[in-house]
């Protein structure tokens, strides 16, 4: 089993960050560019991976009261992940993303996962900034 985790501070209230992260209509705006989520019958979703061309049945659950998203594969149990938003004061938040790969064949490796997590958190911050800037002005 392999586990990876990354965190990033974002200049917005935790509720704004979580609302943006959990917006299923805009997941593609911040997820790794090769992944696309299609909502089926919540919490059921299908994840399309561009490189392999495969669709994988998955689950995506949001817990707004905990400001947490959880996801994972439905049938194989190949991987799971979660995103947690926490307020850190002064109108800022910390977002942590954690991935667990139970099937080593699904683990793309530390470098690829680290780059994907860093890029996703950067894009999520950009989405949050646009939302906060548009709401304020």
CSV table of N, CA and C in Angstrom, one decimal:
chain,number,residue,atom,x,y,z
A,1,UNK,N,0.8,-1.2,0.0
A,1,UNK,CA,0.0,0.0,0.0
A,1,UNK,C,0.9,1.2,0.0
A,2,UNK,N,0.5,2.2,-0.8
A,2,UNK,CA,1.2,3.5,-0.8
A,2,UNK,C,0.2,4.6,-0.4
A,3,UNK,N,0.8,5.6,0.3
A,3,UNK,CA,0.0,6.7,0.8
A,3,UNK,C,0.7,8.0,0.5
A,4,UNK,N,-0.1,9.0,0.1
A,4,UNK,CA,0.5,10.3,-0.3
A,4,UNK,C,-0.4,11.4,0.3
A,5,UNK,N,0.2,12.5,0.7
A,5,UNK,CA,-0.5,13.6,1.3
A,5,UNK,C,0.1,14.9,1.0
A,6,UNK,N,-0.7,15.9,0.7
A,6,UNK,CA,-0.2,17.3,0.5
A,6,UNK,C,-1.2,18.2,1.1
A,7,UNK,N,-0.7,19.4,1.5
A,7,UNK,CA,-1.5,20.5,2.1
A,7,UNK,C,-1.1,21.8,1.4
A,8,UNK,N,-2.1,22.7,1.5
A,8,UNK,CA,-1.9,24.0,0.9
A,8,UNK,C,-2.8,25.0,1.7
A,9,UNK,N,-2.2,26.2,2.0
A,9,UNK,CA,-3.0,27.2,2.6
A,9,UNK,C,-3.6,28.1,1.5
A,10,UNK,N,-4.9,28.4,1.8
A,10,UNK,CA,-5.6,29.2,0.8
A,10,UNK,C,-6.2,30.4,1.5
A,11,UNK,N,-6.2,31.6,0.8
A,11,UNK,CA,-6.7,32.8,1.4
A,11,UNK,C,-8.2,33.0,1.3
A,12,UNK,N,-8.9,32.1,2.0
A,12,UNK,CA,-10.4,32.2,1.9
A,12,UNK,C,-11.0,31.4,3.1
A,13,UNK,N,-12.2,31.8,3.5
A,13,UNK,CA,-12.9,31.1,4.6
A,13,UNK,C,-13.0,29.6,4.2
A,14,UNK,N,-12.9,28.7,5.2
A,14,UNK,CA,-13.0,27.3,4.9
A,14,UNK,C,-14.3,26.9,4.2
A,15,UNK,N,-15.4,27.6,4.5
A,15,UNK,CA,-16.7,27.3,3.8
A,15,UNK,C,-16.6,27.6,2.3
A,16,UNK,N,-16.0,28.7,1.9
A,16,UNK,CA,-15.8,29.0,0.5
A,16,UNK,C,-14.9,27.9,-0.2
A,17,UNK,N,-13.9,27.5,0.5
A,17,UNK,CA,-13.0,26.6,-0.1
A,17,UNK,C,-13.7,25.2,-0.3
A,18,UNK,N,-14.4,24.8,0.8
A,18,UNK,CA,-15.1,23.5,0.7
A,18,UNK,C,-16.1,23.5,-0.4
A,19,UNK,N,-16.9,24.6,-0.4
A,19,UNK,CA,-18.0,24.7,-1.4
A,19,UNK,C,-17.4,24.6,-2.9
A,20,UNK,N,-16.3,25.2,-3.1
A,20,UNK,CA,-15.7,25.1,-4.4
A,20,UNK,C,-15.1,23.7,-4.7
A,21,UNK,N,-14.5,23.1,-3.7
A,21,UNK,CA,-13.9,21.7,-3.9
A,21,UNK,C,-15.1,20.7,-4.1
A,22,UNK,N,-16.2,20.9,-3.4
A,22,UNK,CA,-17.3,19.9,-3.5
A,22,UNK,C,-18.2,20.1,-4.6
A,23,UNK,N,-18.1,21.2,-5.4
A,23,UNK,CA,-19.0,21.5,-6.5
A,23,UNK,C,-18.7,20.5,-7.6
A,24,UNK,N,-19.6,19.5,-7.7
A,24,UNK,CA,-19.3,18.4,-8.7
A,24,UNK,C,-19.3,18.9,-10.1
A,25,UNK,N,-20.0,20.0,-10.4
A,25,UNK,CA,-20.1,20.5,-11.7
A,25,UNK,C,-18.7,21.1,-12.1
A,26,UNK,N,-17.9,21.4,-11.1
A,26,UNK,CA,-16.6,22.1,-11.4
A,26,UNK,C,-15.4,21.3,-11.0
A,27,UNK,N,-15.6,20.0,-10.7
A,27,UNK,CA,-14.4,19.1,-10.3
A,27,UNK,C,-13.3,19.1,-11.3
A,28,UNK,N,-13.7,19.1,-12.6
A,28,UNK,CA,-12.7,19.1,-13.7
A,28,UNK,C,-11.8,20.3,-13.6
A,29,UNK,N,-12.2,21.4,-13.0
A,29,UNK,CA,-11.4,22.6,-13.0
A,29,UNK,C,-10.2,22.5,-12.1
A,30,UNK,N,-10.3,21.5,-11.1
A,30,UNK,CA,-9.1,21.4,-10.2
A,30,UNK,C,-8.5,20.0,-10.1
A,31,UNK,N,-9.3,19.0,-10.5
A,31,UNK,CA,-8.7,17.7,-10.4
A,31,UNK,C,-7.5,17.5,-11.4
A,32,UNK,N,-6.7,16.5,-11.2
A,32,UNK,CA,-5.6,16.3,-12.2
A,32,UNK,C,-6.2,16.3,-13.6
A,33,UNK,N,-5.5,16.9,-14.5
A,33,UNK,CA,-6.1,17.2,-15.9
A,33,UNK,C,-6.5,15.9,-16.6
A,34,UNK,N,-5.9,14.7,-16.3
A,34,UNK,CA,-6.2,13.5,-17.0
A,34,UNK,C,-7.5,12.8,-16.4
A,35,UNK,N,-8.1,13.3,-15.3
A,35,UNK,CA,-9.2,12.7,-14.7
A,35,UNK,C,-10.5,13.6,-14.9
A,36,UNK,N,-11.6,12.9,-15.2
A,36,UNK,CA,-12.9,13.6,-15.4
A,36,UNK,C,-13.9,12.8,-14.7
A,37,UNK,N,-14.7,13.5,-13.9
A,37,UNK,CA,-15.8,12.8,-13.1
A,37,UNK,C,-17.1,13.1,-13.7
A,38,UNK,N,-17.9,12.0,-13.9
A,38,UNK,CA,-19.3,12.1,-14.3
A,38,UNK,C,-20.1,11.5,-13.2
A,39,UNK,N,-21.1,12.4,-12.7
A,39,UNK,CA,-21.9,12.0,-11.6
A,39,UNK,C,-23.0,11.1,-12.2
A,40,UNK,N,-23.2,9.9,-11.5
A,40,UNK,CA,-24.2,9.0,-11.9
A,40,UNK,C,-25.4,9.2,-10.9
A,41,UNK,N,-25.5,8.3,-10.0
A,41,UNK,CA,-26.6,8.4,-9.0
A,41,UNK,C,-25.8,8.6,-7.6
A,42,UNK,N,-25.7,9.8,-7.2
A,42,UNK,CA,-24.8,10.1,-6.0
A,42,UNK,C,-25.1,9.1,-4.8
A,43,UNK,N,-24.1,8.6,-4.2
A,43,UNK,CA,-22.7,9.0,-4.3
A,43,UNK,C,-21.9,8.3,-5.5
A,44,UNK,N,-22.6,7.6,-6.3
A,44,UNK,CA,-21.9,6.9,-7.4
A,44,UNK,C,-21.5,7.9,-8.5
A,45,UNK,N,-20.3,7.7,-9.0
A,45,UNK,CA,-19.7,8.5,-10.1
A,45,UNK,C,-18.9,7.6,-10.9
A,46,UNK,N,-18.5,8.1,-12.1
A,46,UNK,CA,-17.6,7.4,-13.0
A,46,UNK,C,-16.4,8.3,-13.2
A,47,UNK,N,-15.2,7.8,-13.1
A,47,UNK,CA,-14.0,8.5,-13.3
A,47,UNK,C,-13.4,8.0,-14.6
A,48,UNK,N,-13.2,9.0,-15.5
A,48,UNK,CA,-12.6,8.7,-16.8
A,48,UNK,C,-11.1,9.1,-16.7
A,49,UNK,N,-10.2,8.2,-17.1
A,49,UNK,CA,-8.8,8.5,-17.1
A,49,UNK,C,-8.3,8.6,-18.5
A,50,UNK,N,-7.9,9.8,-18.9
A,50,UNK,CA,-7.5,10.0,-20.3
A,50,UNK,C,-6.4,9.1,-20.8
A,51,UNK,N,-5.3,8.9,-20.0
A,51,UNK,CA,-4.2,8.1,-20.5
A,51,UNK,C,-4.5,6.7,-20.8
A,52,UNK,N,-5.4,6.1,-20.0
A,52,UNK,CA,-5.7,4.7,-20.3
A,52,UNK,C,-7.0,4.6,-21.1
A,53,UNK,N,-7.8,5.7,-21.1
A,53,UNK,CA,-9.1,5.7,-21.8
A,53,UNK,C,-10.1,4.9,-21.0
A,54,UNK,N,-9.8,4.5,-19.8
A,54,UNK,CA,-10.8,3.7,-19.0
A,54,UNK,C,-11.7,4.5,-18.2
A,55,UNK,N,-12.9,4.0,-18.0
A,55,UNK,CA,-13.9,4.5,-17.1
A,55,UNK,C,-13.9,3.6,-15.8
A,56,UNK,N,-13.8,4.2,-14.6
A,56,UNK,CA,-13.8,3.4,-13.4
A,56,UNK,C,-15.0,3.8,-12.5
A,57,UNK,N,-15.8,2.8,-12.1
A,57,UNK,CA,-16.8,3.1,-11.2
A,57,UNK,C,-16.2,3.6,-9.8
A,58,UNK,N,-16.7,4.6,-9.3
A,58,UNK,CA,-16.2,5.2,-8.0
A,58,UNK,C,-17.3,5.8,-7.2
A,59,UNK,N,-17.0,6.1,-6.0
A,59,UNK,CA,-17.9,6.8,-5.1
A,59,UNK,C,-17.3,8.2,-4.7
A,60,UNK,N,-18.2,9.2,-4.5
A,60,UNK,CA,-17.7,10.5,-4.1
A,60,UNK,C,-18.8,11.0,-3.1
A,61,UNK,N,-18.3,11.2,-1.8
A,61,UNK,CA,-19.2,11.6,-0.8
A,61,UNK,C,-18.7,12.9,-0.2
A,62,UNK,N,-19.6,13.9,0.0
A,62,UNK,CA,-19.3,15.1,0.6
A,62,UNK,C,-19.9,15.1,2.0
A,63,UNK,N,-19.2,15.6,3.0
A,63,UNK,CA,-19.7,15.8,4.4
A,63,UNK,C,-19.5,17.3,4.7
A,64,UNK,N,-20.4,18.1,4.3
A,64,UNK,CA,-20.3,19.6,4.5
A,64,UNK,C,-20.1,20.0,6.0
A,65,UNK,N,-20.7,19.3,6.9
A,65,UNK,CA,-20.6,19.6,8.3
A,65,UNK,C,-19.2,19.4,8.8
A,66,UNK,N,-18.5,18.5,8.1
A,66,UNK,CA,-17.1,18.2,8.5
A,66,UNK,C,-16.1,18.8,7.5
A,67,UNK,N,-16.6,19.5,6.5
A,67,UNK,CA,-15.8,20.1,5.4
A,67,UNK,C,-14.8,19.0,4.8
A,68,UNK,N,-15.4,17.9,4.4
A,68,UNK,CA,-14.6,16.8,4.0
A,68,UNK,C,-15.2,16.1,2.8
A,69,UNK,N,-14.4,15.8,1.8
A,69,UNK,CA,-14.8,15.0,0.6
A,69,UNK,C,-14.1,13.6,0.8
A,70,UNK,N,-14.7,12.5,0.4
A,70,UNK,CA,-14.1,11.2,0.4
A,70,UNK,C,-14.5,10.5,-0.9
A,71,UNK,N,-13.5,9.8,-1.5
A,71,UNK,CA,-13.8,9.1,-2.7
A,71,UNK,C,-13.0,7.8,-2.7
A,72,UNK,N,-13.4,7.0,-3.7
A,72,UNK,CA,-12.7,5.7,-3.9
A,72,UNK,C,-13.3,4.9,-5.0
A,73,UNK,N,-12.6,3.8,-5.4
A,73,UNK,CA,-13.1,2.9,-6.4
A,73,UNK,C,-14.3,2.1,-5.8
A,74,UNK,N,-15.2,1.7,-6.6
A,74,UNK,CA,-16.4,1.0,-6.1
A,74,UNK,C,-16.1,-0.5,-6.0
A,75,UNK,N,-15.7,-1.1,-7.0
A,75,UNK,CA,-15.6,-2.5,-7.1
A,75,UNK,C,-14.3,-3.1,-6.7
A,76,UNK,N,-13.2,-2.6,-7.2
A,76,UNK,CA,-11.9,-3.2,-7.0
A,76,UNK,C,-11.3,-2.8,-5.6
A,77,UNK,N,-11.6,-1.6,-5.1
A,77,UNK,CA,-10.9,-1.2,-3.9
A,77,UNK,C,-9.5,-0.8,-4.1
A,78,UNK,N,-9.2,-0.3,-5.3
A,78,UNK,CA,-7.8,0.0,-5.7
A,78,UNK,C,-7.3,1.2,-5.0
A,79,UNK,N,-8.1,2.2,-4.8
A,79,UNK,CA,-7.6,3.4,-4.1
A,79,UNK,C,-8.8,4.1,-3.4
A,80,UNK,N,-8.4,5.0,-2.5
A,80,UNK,CA,-9.3,5.9,-1.8
A,80,UNK,C,-8.6,7.2,-1.6
A,81,UNK,N,-9.4,8.2,-1.3
A,81,UNK,CA,-8.8,9.5,-1.0
A,81,UNK,C,-9.7,10.4,-0.2
A,82,UNK,N,-9.2,11.4,0.3
A,82,UNK,CA,-10.0,12.4,1.0
A,82,UNK,C,-9.4,13.8,0.9
A,83,UNK,N,-10.3,14.8,1.0
A,83,UNK,CA,-9.9,16.2,1.0
A,83,UNK,C,-10.5,16.8,2.3
A,84,UNK,N,-9.7,17.4,3.1
A,84,UNK,CA,-10.2,18.1,4.3
A,84,UNK,C,-9.9,19.5,4.3
A,85,UNK,N,-10.8,20.4,4.6
A,85,UNK,CA,-10.6,21.8,4.7
A,85,UNK,C,-10.7,22.2,6.2
A,86,UNK,N,-9.8,23.0,6.7
A,86,UNK,CA,-9.8,23.5,8.0
A,86,UNK,C,-9.5,25.0,8.1
A,87,UNK,N,-10.2,25.7,8.9
A,87,UNK,CA,-9.9,27.1,9.1
A,87,UNK,C,-8.7,27.3,9.9
A,88,UNK,N,-7.9,28.2,9.6
A,88,UNK,CA,-6.6,28.5,10.3
A,88,UNK,C,-6.6,29.9,10.8
A,89,UNK,N,-7.7,30.6,10.8
A,89,UNK,CA,-7.8,32.0,11.3
A,89,UNK,C,-7.5,33.0,10.2
A,90,UNK,N,-7.8,34.2,10.6
A,90,UNK,CA,-7.5,35.4,9.7
A,90,UNK,C,-8.1,35.2,8.3
A,91,UNK,N,-9.2,34.5,8.2
A,91,UNK,CA,-9.9,34.3,6.9
A,91,UNK,C,-9.1,33.3,5.9
A,92,UNK,N,-8.2,32.5,6.5
A,92,UNK,CA,-7.5,31.6,5.6
A,92,UNK,C,-7.9,30.1,6.0
A,93,UNK,N,-7.5,29.2,5.1
A,93,UNK,CA,-7.9,27.8,5.3
A,93,UNK,C,-6.7,27.0,4.9
A,94,UNK,N,-6.6,25.8,5.4
A,94,UNK,CA,-5.7,24.8,5.0
A,94,UNK,C,-6.4,23.6,4.4
A,95,UNK,N,-6.0,23.2,3.2
A,95,UNK,CA,-6.6,22.1,2.5
A,95,UNK,C,-5.6,21.0,2.4
A,96,UNK,N,-6.0,19.8,2.9
A,96,UNK,CA,-5.2,18.6,2.9
A,96,UNK,C,-5.9,17.6,2.0
A,97,UNK,N,-5.1,17.0,1.1
A,97,UNK,CA,-5.5,15.9,0.2
A,97,UNK,C,-4.7,14.7,0.6
A,98,UNK,N,-5.4,13.5,0.7
A,98,UNK,CA,-4.7,12.3,1.1
A,98,UNK,C,-5.1,11.2,0.1
A,99,UNK,N,-4.2,10.4,-0.5
A,99,UNK,CA,-4.5,9.3,-1.4
A,99,UNK,C,-3.9,8.1,-0.8
A,100,UNK,N,-4.6,7.0,-0.9
A,100,UNK,CA,-4.1,5.6,-0.5
A,100,UNK,C,-4.4,4.7,-1.7
A,101,UNK,N,-3.3,4.1,-2.1
A,101,UNK,CA,-3.4,3.1,-3.2
A,101,UNK,C,-3.2,1.7,-2.6
A,102,UNK,N,-4.2,0.9,-2.6
A,102,UNK,CA,-4.2,-0.5,-2.1
A,102,UNK,C,-3.7,-1.5,-3.1
A,103,UNK,N,-3.9,-1.2,-4.4
A,103,UNK,CA,-3.4,-2.0,-5.5
A,103,UNK,C,-2.2,-1.3,-6.1
A,104,UNK,N,-1.0,-1.8,-5.9
A,104,UNK,CA,0.2,-1.2,-6.4
A,104,UNK,C,0.1,-0.9,-7.9
A,105,UNK,N,-0.6,-1.7,-8.7
A,105,UNK,CA,-0.7,-1.5,-10.1
A,105,UNK,C,-1.4,-0.2,-10.5
A,106,UNK,N,-2.2,0.4,-9.5
A,106,UNK,CA,-2.9,1.7,-9.7
A,106,UNK,C,-2.0,2.9,-9.2
A,107,UNK,N,-0.9,2.6,-8.5
A,107,UNK,CA,-0.1,3.7,-8.0
A,107,UNK,C,0.8,4.2,-9.1
A,108,UNK,N,0.7,5.4,-9.5
A,108,UNK,CA,1.5,6.0,-10.6
A,108,UNK,C,2.9,6.3,-10.1
A,109,UNK,N,3.2,6.2,-8.8
A,109,UNK,CA,4.5,6.6,-8.3
A,109,UNK,C,4.5,7.9,-7.6
A,110,UNK,N,5.5,8.0,-6.7
A,110,UNK,CA,5.6,9.2,-5.9
A,110,UNK,C,5.7,10.5,-6.6
A,111,UNK,N,6.6,10.6,-7.6
A,111,UNK,CA,6.7,11.8,-8.4
A,111,UNK,C,5.5,12.2,-9.1
A,112,UNK,N,4.8,11.3,-9.8
A,112,UNK,CA,3.6,11.6,-10.5
A,112,UNK,C,2.5,12.0,-9.6
A,113,UNK,N,2.3,11.3,-8.5
A,113,UNK,CA,1.3,11.7,-7.5
A,113,UNK,C,1.5,13.0,-6.9
A,114,UNK,N,2.8,13.3,-6.5
A,114,UNK,CA,3.1,14.6,-5.9
A,114,UNK,C,2.9,15.7,-6.8
A,115,UNK,N,3.2,15.6,-8.1
A,115,UNK,CA,3.0,16.6,-9.1
A,115,UNK,C,1.5,16.8,-9.3
A,116,UNK,N,0.7,15.7,-9.3
A,116,UNK,CA,-0.7,15.8,-9.5
A,116,UNK,C,-1.4,16.5,-8.3
A,117,UNK,N,-1.0,16.1,-7.1
A,117,UNK,CA,-1.6,16.7,-5.9
A,117,UNK,C,-1.2,18.2,-5.9
A,118,UNK,N,0.0,18.6,-6.1
A,118,UNK,CA,0.4,20.0,-6.1
A,118,UNK,C,-0.3,20.8,-7.1
A,119,UNK,N,-0.4,20.2,-8.3
A,119,UNK,CA,-1.2,20.9,-9.4
A,119,UNK,C,-2.6,21.1,-9.1
A,120,UNK,N,-3.2,20.0,-8.5
A,120,UNK,CA,-4.7,20.1,-8.2
A,120,UNK,C,-4.9,21.1,-7.1
A,121,UNK,N,-4.1,21.2,-6.1
A,121,UNK,CA,-4.3,22.1,-5.0
A,121,UNK,C,-4.0,23.6,-5.5
A,122,UNK,N,-3.1,23.7,-6.4
A,122,UNK,CA,-2.9,25.1,-7.0
A,122,UNK,C,-4.1,25.5,-7.8
A,123,UNK,N,-4.6,24.6,-8.6
A,123,UNK,CA,-5.8,24.9,-9.4
A,123,UNK,C,-7.1,25.2,-8.5
A,124,UNK,N,-7.2,24.4,-7.5
A,124,UNK,CA,-8.3,24.7,-6.5
A,124,UNK,C,-8.1,26.0,-5.9
A,125,UNK,N,-6.9,26.4,-5.6
A,125,UNK,CA,-6.7,27.8,-5.0
A,125,UNK,C,-7.1,28.8,-6.0
A,126,UNK,N,-6.7,28.6,-7.3
A,126,UNK,CA,-7.1,29.6,-8.4
A,126,UNK,C,-8.6,29.7,-8.5
A,127,UNK,N,-9.3,28.5,-8.4
A,127,UNK,CA,-10.8,28.6,-8.5
A,127,UNK,C,-11.4,29.3,-7.3
A,128,UNK,N,-10.8,29.1,-6.1
A,128,UNK,CA,-11.3,29.7,-4.9
A,128,UNK,C,-11.1,31.2,-5.0
A,129,UNK,N,-9.9,31.6,-5.5
A,129,UNK,CA,-9.6,33.1,-5.6
A,129,UNK,C,-10.6,33.7,-6.6
A,130,UNK,N,-10.8,33.1,-7.7
A,130,UNK,CA,-11.8,33.6,-8.7
A,130,UNK,C,-13.1,33.8,-8.1
A,131,UNK,N,-13.6,32.8,-7.3
A,131,UNK,CA,-14.9,32.9,-6.7
A,131,UNK,C,-15.0,34.0,-5.7
A,132,UNK,N,-14.0,34.1,-4.8
A,132,UNK,CA,-13.9,35.1,-3.8
A,132,UNK,C,-13.8,36.5,-4.4
A,133,UNK,N,-13.0,36.6,-5.4
A,133,UNK,CA,-12.8,37.9,-6.1
A,133,UNK,C,-14.1,38.4,-6.8
A,134,UNK,N,-14.8,37.4,-7.4
A,134,UNK,CA,-16.0,37.7,-8.1
A,134,UNK,C,-17.1,38.1,-7.1
A,135,UNK,N,-17.2,37.4,-6.0
A,135,UNK,CA,-18.2,37.7,-4.9
A,135,UNK,C,-17.9,39.1,-4.3
A,136,UNK,N,-16.7,39.5,-4.2
A,136,UNK,CA,-16.3,40.7,-3.6
A,136,UNK,C,-16.4,41.9,-4.5
A,137,UNK,N,-16.4,41.7,-5.8
A,137,UNK,CA,-16.3,42.8,-6.7
A,137,UNK,C,-17.3,42.7,-7.7
